[in-house]
Coordinates of C-alpha atoms in Angstrom, one line a residue:
M1 CA 37.4 47.6 47.2
F2 CA 37.0 47.1 43.5
C3 CA 34.6 48.2 40.5
S4 CA 32.9 44.8 39.3
N5 CA 33.2 46.2 35.7
C6 CA 36.8 47.4 35.2
G7 CA 38.8 46.4 38.5
Q8 CA 39.2 49.7 39.4
P9 CA 40.1 50.3 43.2
V10 CA 37.1 52.5 44.7
T11 CA 36.5 53.8 48.0
N12 CA 33.6 53.3 50.7
G13 CA 30.6 55.7 49.5
D14 CA 31.4 56.1 46.1
V15 CA 28.3 55.4 43.8
F16 CA 29.9 55.6 40.1
C17 CA 33.4 54.1 39.2
A18 CA 35.9 56.9 38.5
G19 CA 37.5 54.6 36.1
C20 CA 34.6 53.7 33.9
G21 CA 31.8 55.5 35.0
S22 CA 29.4 52.4 35.8
K23 CA 27.4 52.2 38.8
L24 CA 29.1 50.4 41.4
V25 CA 29.0 46.8 42.4
V26 CA 31.5 46.6 44.8
K27 CA 33.5 43.4 45.5
K28 CA 35.6 43.4 48.7
V29 CA 38.7 41.3 49.0
N30 CA 39.0 40.4 52.7
K31 CA 40.4 38.0 55.0
Q32 CA 37.5 35.5 54.5
D33 CA 37.7 35.0 50.6
A34 CA 41.3 35.9 50.2
T35 CA 42.3 32.4 49.6
F36 CA 43.8 31.6 46.4
K37 CA 47.2 30.4 45.1
V38 CA 49.3 31.9 42.4
G39 CA 51.5 30.0 39.9
P40 CA 53.2 27.9 39.2
N41 CA 55.0 29.5 36.1
W42 CA 54.4 26.7 33.7
I43 CA 56.6 28.4 31.0
S44 CA 59.5 27.8 33.1
V45 CA 58.3 24.3 33.9
G46 CA 57.8 23.7 30.1
L47 CA 61.4 25.0 29.1
S48 CA 63.0 23.0 32.0
V49 CA 61.4 19.6 30.7
Y50 CA 62.4 20.4 27.0
F51 CA 65.8 21.1 28.0
I52 CA 66.4 18.2 30.0
A53 CA 64.5 16.0 27.2
T54 CA 66.7 17.4 24.4
V55 CA 70.1 17.3 26.3
L56 CA 69.4 13.9 28.0
P57 CA 69.5 11.9 24.7
F58 CA 73.0 13.5 23.9
F59 CA 74.2 12.8 27.4
I60 CA 73.2 9.1 26.9
L61 CA 74.8 8.8 23.6
S62 CA 78.1 10.5 24.4
V63 CA 78.4 8.4 27.3
F64 CA 77.2 5.1 26.6
S65 CA 77.7 5.1 22.7
V66 CA 81.6 4.7 22.3
P67 CA 80.1 2.3 19.4
L68 CA 80.4 -1.2 20.1
E69 CA 81.6 -1.9 16.7
M70 CA 85.1 0.3 17.4
L71 CA 85.5 -1.7 20.7
S72 CA 85.2 -5.1 19.3
G73 CA 88.9 -6.2 17.8
A74 CA 89.6 -2.4 17.8
A75 CA 93.2 -1.4 18.5
T76 CA 94.3 0.1 21.9
S77 CA 95.0 3.5 20.2
E78 CA 91.5 3.8 18.6
V79 CA 89.7 2.8 22.0
L80 CA 91.7 5.5 23.6
A81 CA 90.9 8.0 20.8
A82 CA 87.3 7.2 21.1
L83 CA 87.3 7.7 24.9
V84 CA 89.4 10.9 24.7
L85 CA 86.5 11.8 22.2
F86 CA 83.4 10.9 24.0
I87 CA 84.2 11.3 27.7
P88 CA 84.7 15.0 27.7
I89 CA 81.4 15.4 25.8
G90 CA 79.6 13.1 28.4
I91 CA 81.0 15.3 31.3
V92 CA 79.5 18.5 29.7
M93 CA 76.2 17.0 29.1
F94 CA 75.8 15.6 32.3
V95 CA 76.6 19.0 34.0
L96 CA 73.8 20.6 31.7
V97 CA 71.2 17.8 32.9
L98 CA 72.1 18.6 36.3
I99 CA 71.4 22.1 35.6
G100 CA 68.4 21.3 33.7
I101 CA 67.1 19.4 37.0
V102 CA 68.0 22.0 39.6
Y103 CA 66.5 24.7 37.3
F104 CA 63.3 22.5 36.9
I105 CA 63.0 21.9 40.8
Y106 CA 63.3 25.6 41.4
S107 CA 60.9 26.7 38.8
I108 CA 58.0 25.1 40.2
R109 CA 56.8 27.8 42.8
I110 CA 53.4 28.4 44.0
I111 CA 52.1 31.2 46.2
R112 CA 49.2 30.1 48.6
I113 CA 47.4 33.1 50.3
S114 CA 44.9 32.9 52.9
G115 CA 43.7 36.1 54.5
N116 CA 46.8 38.4 55.4
S117 CA 49.5 35.2 55.5
M118 CA 51.0 33.7 52.3
S119 CA 53.0 30.5 51.8
I120 CA 55.7 30.5 49.2
G121 CA 56.8 27.2 48.3
C122 CA 58.8 25.0 45.8
L123 CA 59.3 21.3 45.5
L124 CA 62.1 21.3 48.3
S125 CA 61.2 24.1 50.5
K126 CA 58.3 26.4 52.0
K127 CA 58.4 29.4 53.8
N128 CA 55.3 31.1 55.7
Y129 CA 55.0 35.1 55.9
N130 CA 52.2 37.4 56.6
C131 CA 51.6 40.9 55.4
Q132 CA 53.7 42.9 58.1
D133 CA 56.6 40.8 56.7
I134 CA 56.6 42.6 53.3
T135 CA 59.2 45.2 52.9
G136 CA 59.1 45.7 49.1
I137 CA 56.8 45.7 46.4
V138 CA 57.9 46.8 42.9
C139 CA 56.1 46.5 39.5
V140 CA 58.7 46.2 36.6
K141 CA 58.8 45.0 33.1
I142 CA 60.8 42.2 32.1
G143 CA 62.2 40.0 29.0
Y144 CA 62.0 40.5 25.4
F145 CA 58.2 40.7 25.4
K146 CA 57.9 43.2 28.4
R147 CA 56.2 41.0 30.6
N148 CA 54.4 42.6 33.7
V149 CA 56.2 41.4 36.8
I150 CA 55.1 42.1 40.6
T151 CA 58.0 41.2 42.8
I152 CA 57.3 41.0 46.5
A153 CA 60.6 41.2 49.0
F154 CA 60.3 40.1 52.5
R155 CA 62.1 40.7 55.7
D156 CA 64.4 37.9 55.7
G157 CA 65.8 38.8 52.1
K158 CA 63.7 36.3 50.2
K159 CA 61.9 37.8 47.2
C160 CA 59.2 36.1 44.6
S161 CA 58.3 37.5 41.5
V162 CA 54.9 36.6 39.6
T163 CA 54.3 37.4 36.1
R164 CA 51.2 38.1 34.2
I165 CA 51.1 34.9 32.3
E166 CA 50.6 33.2 35.9
K167 CA 47.4 32.1 37.3
N168 CA 45.7 34.6 39.6
F169 CA 48.2 37.5 38.6
V170 CA 45.2 40.1 38.6
N171 CA 43.8 38.5 42.0
L172 CA 47.2 38.9 43.3
A173 CA 47.3 42.7 42.4
R174 CA 44.1 43.4 44.0
Y175 CA 45.0 41.4 47.0
L176 CA 48.1 43.6 47.7
L177 CA 46.1 46.7 47.1
D178 CA 43.4 45.7 49.2
Q179 CA 45.8 44.7 52.2
L180 CA 47.6 48.3 51.3
A181 CA 44.3 49.8 52.0
N182 CA 43.7 48.2 55.2
G183 CA 47.1 48.7 56.6
E184 CA 48.0 45.2 56.8
I185 CA 50.9 46.1 54.4
A186 CA 53.2 49.2 55.4
S187 CA 52.4 52.0 52.9
D188 CA 56.0 52.8 52.5
V189 CA 57.1 49.4 51.1
I190 CA 56.0 50.8 47.7
E191 CA 56.3 53.7 45.5
R192 CA 53.7 55.6 43.9
E193 CA 54.6 54.6 40.7
H194 CA 54.5 51.0 41.4
V195 CA 51.1 51.5 43.0
D196 CA 49.8 53.0 39.7
R197 CA 51.2 49.9 38.1
L198 CA 49.5 47.4 40.7
K199 CA 46.5 49.6 40.0
K200 CA 46.4 48.6 36.2
S201 CA 47.3 45.1 37.1
A202 CA 44.4 44.7 39.3
S203 CA 42.4 46.1 36.3
G204 CA 43.9 43.5 34.0
I205 CA 45.5 46.3 32.1
K206 CA 49.2 46.0 30.8
W207 CA 51.5 49.0 31.7

């Protein structure tokens, strides 16, 4: 359960919040109302689209624009020189476009949570898990701007990371804390340091 004012986790019977001192109006995230989705990471998606949009024109130019004026009446040596110049560039650009498309596909990732189960899916695949499948939870900072990230590991080795910039990041942190308190998630999957960070995330506080 959480304080409705600051989001700090509280226990049954508390009258005032230990975090902000306000009188408690408690909100409990339970199996009936814990239904929401996290993501997608629109920054990754946007970067993917931008990458494809900027590289694709160069790809088209390098492959298809061996200038017609060079081919019309040009000597064989000139045509070969043009092909030697443009074909390698075209191959490189084609590979870059493929990389951008693959990254775009895998960057669209949505987590759907309902009760004690979650579905993690991208454009090509979807995996279903429950809280007992979680084998690790860590809260770390990544990137130049030190973004807060919650990473969840599952029994099959798959990991899923959610950053603060994504939709329902705070709700995810509250959900995980609630499931830990209920025993749905084993307490040994997360260290105390990361529990404290998870609590701050649930309160909307950066750490």
